[in-house]
XYZ file of C-alpha atoms in Angstrom:
330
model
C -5.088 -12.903 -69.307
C -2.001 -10.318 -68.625
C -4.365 -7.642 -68.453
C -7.098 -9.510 -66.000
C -3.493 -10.194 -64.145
C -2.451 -7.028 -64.049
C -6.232 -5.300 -63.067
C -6.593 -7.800 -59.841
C -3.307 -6.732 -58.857
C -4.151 -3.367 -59.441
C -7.562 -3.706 -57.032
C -5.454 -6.120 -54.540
C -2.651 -2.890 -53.659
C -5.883 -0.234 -53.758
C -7.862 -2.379 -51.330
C -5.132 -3.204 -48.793
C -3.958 0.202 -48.796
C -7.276 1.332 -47.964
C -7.665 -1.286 -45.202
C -4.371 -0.634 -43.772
C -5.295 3.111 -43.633
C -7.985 2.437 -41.752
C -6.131 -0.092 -39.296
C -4.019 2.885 -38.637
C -6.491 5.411 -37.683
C -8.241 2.881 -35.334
C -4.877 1.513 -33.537
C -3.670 5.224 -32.282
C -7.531 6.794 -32.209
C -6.728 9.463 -34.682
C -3.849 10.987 -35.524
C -4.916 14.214 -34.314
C -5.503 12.629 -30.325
C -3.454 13.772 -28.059
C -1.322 11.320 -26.662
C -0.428 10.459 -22.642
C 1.631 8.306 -21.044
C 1.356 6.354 -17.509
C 4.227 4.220 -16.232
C 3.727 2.453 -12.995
C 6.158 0.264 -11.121
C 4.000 -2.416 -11.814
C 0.399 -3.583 -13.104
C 0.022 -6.185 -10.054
C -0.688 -3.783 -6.978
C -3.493 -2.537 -5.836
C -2.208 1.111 -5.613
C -1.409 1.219 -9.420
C -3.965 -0.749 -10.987
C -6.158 1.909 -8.858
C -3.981 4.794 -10.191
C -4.633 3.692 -13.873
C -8.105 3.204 -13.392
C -8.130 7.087 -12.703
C -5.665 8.203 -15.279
C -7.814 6.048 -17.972
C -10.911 7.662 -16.605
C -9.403 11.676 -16.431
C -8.123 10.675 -20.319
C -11.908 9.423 -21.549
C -13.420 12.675 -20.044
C -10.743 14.703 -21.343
C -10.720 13.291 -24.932
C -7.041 11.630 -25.152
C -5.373 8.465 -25.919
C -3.627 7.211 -22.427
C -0.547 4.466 -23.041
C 0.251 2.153 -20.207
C 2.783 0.385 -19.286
C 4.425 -1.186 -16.006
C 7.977 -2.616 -14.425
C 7.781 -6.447 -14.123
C 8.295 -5.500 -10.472
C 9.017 -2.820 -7.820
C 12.665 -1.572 -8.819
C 12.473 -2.701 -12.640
C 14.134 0.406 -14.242
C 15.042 -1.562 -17.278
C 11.358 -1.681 -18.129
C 10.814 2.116 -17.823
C 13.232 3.146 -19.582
C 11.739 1.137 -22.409
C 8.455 2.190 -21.517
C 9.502 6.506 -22.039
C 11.691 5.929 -25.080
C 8.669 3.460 -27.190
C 6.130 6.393 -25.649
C 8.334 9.423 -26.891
C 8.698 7.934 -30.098
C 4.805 7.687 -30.603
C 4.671 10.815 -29.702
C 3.188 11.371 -26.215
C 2.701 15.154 -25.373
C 3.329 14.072 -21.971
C 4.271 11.117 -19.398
C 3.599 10.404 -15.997
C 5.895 8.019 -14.391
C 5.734 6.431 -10.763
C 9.998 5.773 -10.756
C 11.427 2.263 -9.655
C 14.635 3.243 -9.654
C 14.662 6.817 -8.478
C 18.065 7.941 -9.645
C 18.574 5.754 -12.649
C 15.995 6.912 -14.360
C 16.785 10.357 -14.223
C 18.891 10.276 -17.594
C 16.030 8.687 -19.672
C 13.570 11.473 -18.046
C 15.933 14.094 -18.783
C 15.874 12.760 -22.959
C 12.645 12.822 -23.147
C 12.085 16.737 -21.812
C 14.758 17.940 -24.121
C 12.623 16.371 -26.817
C 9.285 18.569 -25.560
C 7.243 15.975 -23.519
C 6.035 16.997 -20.219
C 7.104 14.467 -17.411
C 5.338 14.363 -14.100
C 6.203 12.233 -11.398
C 3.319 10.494 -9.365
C 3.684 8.743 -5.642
C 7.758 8.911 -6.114
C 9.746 11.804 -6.417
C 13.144 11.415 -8.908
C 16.583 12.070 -7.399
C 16.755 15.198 -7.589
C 13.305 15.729 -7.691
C 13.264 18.616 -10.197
C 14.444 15.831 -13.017
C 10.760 15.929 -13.573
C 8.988 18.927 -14.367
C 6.245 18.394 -11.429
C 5.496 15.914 -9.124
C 1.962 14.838 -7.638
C 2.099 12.598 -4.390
C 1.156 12.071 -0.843
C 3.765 13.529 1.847
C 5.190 10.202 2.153
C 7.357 11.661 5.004
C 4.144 12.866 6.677
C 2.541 9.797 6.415
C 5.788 8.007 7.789
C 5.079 10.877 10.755
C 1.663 9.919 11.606
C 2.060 6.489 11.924
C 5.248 6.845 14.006
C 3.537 9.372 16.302
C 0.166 6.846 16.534
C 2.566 4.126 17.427
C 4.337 6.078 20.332
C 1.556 6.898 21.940
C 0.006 3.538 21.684
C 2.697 1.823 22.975
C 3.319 5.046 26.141
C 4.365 2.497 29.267
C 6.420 -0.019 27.069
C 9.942 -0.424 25.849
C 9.821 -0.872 21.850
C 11.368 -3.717 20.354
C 10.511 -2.502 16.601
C 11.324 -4.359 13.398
C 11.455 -2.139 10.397
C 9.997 -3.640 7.006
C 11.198 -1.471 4.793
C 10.797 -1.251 0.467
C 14.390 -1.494 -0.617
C 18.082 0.321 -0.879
C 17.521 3.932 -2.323
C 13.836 4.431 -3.479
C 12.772 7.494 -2.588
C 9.391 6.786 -1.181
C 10.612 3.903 1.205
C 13.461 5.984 2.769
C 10.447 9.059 3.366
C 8.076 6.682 5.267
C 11.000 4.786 7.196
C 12.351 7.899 8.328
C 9.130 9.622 8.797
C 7.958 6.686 11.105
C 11.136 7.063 13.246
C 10.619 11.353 13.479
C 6.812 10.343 14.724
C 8.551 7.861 16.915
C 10.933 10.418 18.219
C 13.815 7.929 16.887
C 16.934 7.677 14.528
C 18.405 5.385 12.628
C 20.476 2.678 15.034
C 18.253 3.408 17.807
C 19.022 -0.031 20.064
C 14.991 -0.113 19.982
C 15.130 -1.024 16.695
C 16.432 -4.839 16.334
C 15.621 -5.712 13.371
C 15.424 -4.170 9.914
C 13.807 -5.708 6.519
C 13.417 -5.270 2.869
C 10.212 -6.429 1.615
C 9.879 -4.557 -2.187
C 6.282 -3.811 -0.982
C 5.480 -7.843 -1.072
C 3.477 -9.815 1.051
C 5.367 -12.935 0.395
C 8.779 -11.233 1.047
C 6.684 -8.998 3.782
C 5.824 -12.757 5.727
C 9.422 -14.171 4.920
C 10.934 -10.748 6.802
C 8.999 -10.924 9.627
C 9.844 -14.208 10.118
C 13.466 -13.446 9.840
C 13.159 -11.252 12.144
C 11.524 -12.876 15.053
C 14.153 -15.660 14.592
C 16.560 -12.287 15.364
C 14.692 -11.208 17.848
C 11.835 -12.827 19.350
C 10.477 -9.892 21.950
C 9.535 -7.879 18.717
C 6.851 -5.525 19.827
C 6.090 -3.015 17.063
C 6.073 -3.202 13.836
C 6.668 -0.773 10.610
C 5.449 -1.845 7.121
C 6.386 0.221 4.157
C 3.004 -0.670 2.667
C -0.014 -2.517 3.271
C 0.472 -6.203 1.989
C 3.997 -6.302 3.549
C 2.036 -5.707 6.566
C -0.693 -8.518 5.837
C 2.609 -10.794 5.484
C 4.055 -9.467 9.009
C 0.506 -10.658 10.413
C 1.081 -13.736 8.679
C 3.805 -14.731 10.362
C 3.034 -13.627 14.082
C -0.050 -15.722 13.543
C 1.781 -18.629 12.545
C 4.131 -18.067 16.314
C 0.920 -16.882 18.374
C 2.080 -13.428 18.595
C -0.834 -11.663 16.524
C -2.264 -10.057 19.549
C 0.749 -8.304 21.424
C 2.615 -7.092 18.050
C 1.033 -3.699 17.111
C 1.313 -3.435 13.052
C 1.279 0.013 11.746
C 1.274 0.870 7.832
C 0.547 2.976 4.990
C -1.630 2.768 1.795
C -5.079 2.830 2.612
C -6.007 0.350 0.289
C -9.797 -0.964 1.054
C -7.965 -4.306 1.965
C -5.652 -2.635 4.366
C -8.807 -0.600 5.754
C -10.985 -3.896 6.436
C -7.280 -4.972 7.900
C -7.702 -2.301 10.357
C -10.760 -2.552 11.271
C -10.094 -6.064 12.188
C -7.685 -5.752 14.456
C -4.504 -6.670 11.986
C -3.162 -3.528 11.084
C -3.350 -0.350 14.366
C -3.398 2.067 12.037
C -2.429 3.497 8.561
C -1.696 6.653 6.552
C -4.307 6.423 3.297
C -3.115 7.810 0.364
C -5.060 8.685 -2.971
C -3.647 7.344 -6.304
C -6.957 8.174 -8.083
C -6.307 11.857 -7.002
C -2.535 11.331 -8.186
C -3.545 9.893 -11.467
C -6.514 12.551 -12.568
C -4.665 15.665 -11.611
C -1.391 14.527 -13.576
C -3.572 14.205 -16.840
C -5.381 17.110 -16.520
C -2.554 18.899 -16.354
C -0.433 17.418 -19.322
C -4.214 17.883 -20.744
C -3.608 21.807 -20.432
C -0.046 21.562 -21.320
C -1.419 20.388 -25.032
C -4.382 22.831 -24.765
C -2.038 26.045 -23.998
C 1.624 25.485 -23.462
C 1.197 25.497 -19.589
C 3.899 23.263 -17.808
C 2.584 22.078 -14.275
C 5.675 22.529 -12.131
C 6.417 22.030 -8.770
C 4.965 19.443 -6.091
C 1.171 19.055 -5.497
C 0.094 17.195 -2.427
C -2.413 15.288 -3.044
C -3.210 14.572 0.943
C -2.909 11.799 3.278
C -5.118 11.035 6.499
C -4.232 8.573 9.546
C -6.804 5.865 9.928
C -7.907 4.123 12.825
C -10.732 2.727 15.277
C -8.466 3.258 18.224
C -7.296 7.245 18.083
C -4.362 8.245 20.485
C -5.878 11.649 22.086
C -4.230 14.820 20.502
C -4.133 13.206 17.144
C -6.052 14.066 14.081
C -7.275 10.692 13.099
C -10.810 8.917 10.730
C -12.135 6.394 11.462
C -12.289 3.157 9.222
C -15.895 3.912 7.911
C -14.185 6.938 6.497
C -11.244 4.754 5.097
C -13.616 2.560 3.422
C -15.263 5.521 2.106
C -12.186 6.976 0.605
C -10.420 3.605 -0.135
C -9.002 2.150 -3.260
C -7.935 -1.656 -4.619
């Protein structure tokens, strides 16, 4: 009997060594895979279940394992710092990071270069912006430009009466498009046209609840500036809801296909598109060639953005929606 005993036991540690061996090699794809990493601010919008749907594509044609992960919500740094540290300890050649928090995350960012991985920033520039070794993104100050300069010449023969709906306190990409809206506008900051200012964190919940706010501020709001696309779709919501859906003029940015179909509807003047699919291909292809050869991307790549509207001001390089739709993500 003790040596039956002692033979099953024997079989029992061979076989569930072999099994666990080959759980291994089928949880991280081979140990030999290169390994990338994709942090969004979260895995709810549009623009960053879009941007993953690129990076996962760019990493099956390329051959590598991508990791995911996401904030709970727009300005969860807690979460991303999590999200590098697990990812540099399984040993990511590189990581590609859309920042909540642009300046708190710098110290994490700056651990996990020292330790060799490649970090690129995508949409959101870090504070500084050279905490990352390269960044890939739309001009977000550009596309704060063209929607400012749309809006000024749409509303030529009126006083403004603009409410702001901004992302929140210190992200980079909110304060590029807020004051890139005001340049277009010809504006600054405490301009007595603007009476009314709003943080939304990119919402359309919070997006409705600000514009409400702010028509209880000031009810002879004429213009309004969204910081994205479904903060805008909440603004609508809300001048709907007081009658005042057809003398507001909404103007956004995004260029999500909803935010397309809400310009060509009449809820949204216009909008700066933007392409996360763009963002999220050229960041793995390059920590791709980083793993290949040593090559560090460096710098900032724009990766383009185009004003889109049915109603062009003249003088202004504009598409039309078919073209959005075309081009379009979400």
């Amino acid at each position: 009997m003790a040596d039956r005993r002692t033979t099953t036991l024997f079989l029992t540690i061979v076989l569930g060594s072999a099994l666990g061996a080959a759980a291994c090699g089928d949880s991280d794809g081979g140990s030999d895979k290169v390994k990338i990493g994709l942090i969004t601010k979260t895995d709810t919008n549009p623009f960053f279940v879009k941007m993953k749907e690129g990076a996962q594509k760019a990493a099956d044609a390329a051959g590598v394992e991508l990791m995911t992960a996401a904030g709970k919500n727009d300005g969860d740094n807690a979460s991303q710092v999590t999200a590098v540290e697990n990812m540099v300890a399984a040993g990511v050649k590189g990581i590609m990071i859309t920042p909540s928090d642009t300046k708190a995350i710098v110290p994490t960012i700056q651990k996990a270069r020292a330790k060799g991985v490649l970090v690129i920033a995508l949409d959101t520039p870090t504070e500084p912006q050279d905490a990352t070794d390269a960044l890939f993104a739309t001009d977000n100050l550009k596309a704060g430009v063209l929607i400012g300069q749309y809006a000024k010449g749409a509303m030529a023969g009126r006083t403004p009466k603009i409410a702001t709906l901004d992302l929140a306190p210190g992200i980079t990409v909110g304060v590029l498009r807020h004051n890139g809206f005001l340049q277009g506008m010809g504006l600054k900051d405490g301009d007595p046209s603007i009476v009314c200012s709003q943080d939304t964190l990119g919402d359309q919940a919070k997006g409705q609840t600000a514009m409400e706010n702010c028509l209880t501020k000031a009810p002879d709001i004429n213009l309004v500036y969204t910081i994205n696309e479904p903060s805008a779709f909440g603004a609508y919501t809300a001048l709907k809801a007081k009658g005042r859906e057809k003398d507001v003029m909404i103007v956004s940015v995004d260029g999500g296909c909803a935010g397309v179909r809400g310009v060509q509807s009449g809820q949204i003047a216009a909008t700066s598109q933007q392409y996360p699919l763009k963002m999220a291909e050229q960041g793995v292809q390059a920590v791709v060639k980083f793993a290949k050869d040593g090559t560090k991307a460096t710098g900032y790549t724009d990766t383009g953005v185009t004003l889109v509207t049915d109603k062009p001001m003249p003088g202004q390089d504009t598409k039309d929606t078919a073209f959005g739709l075309a081009n379009c993500w979400g």
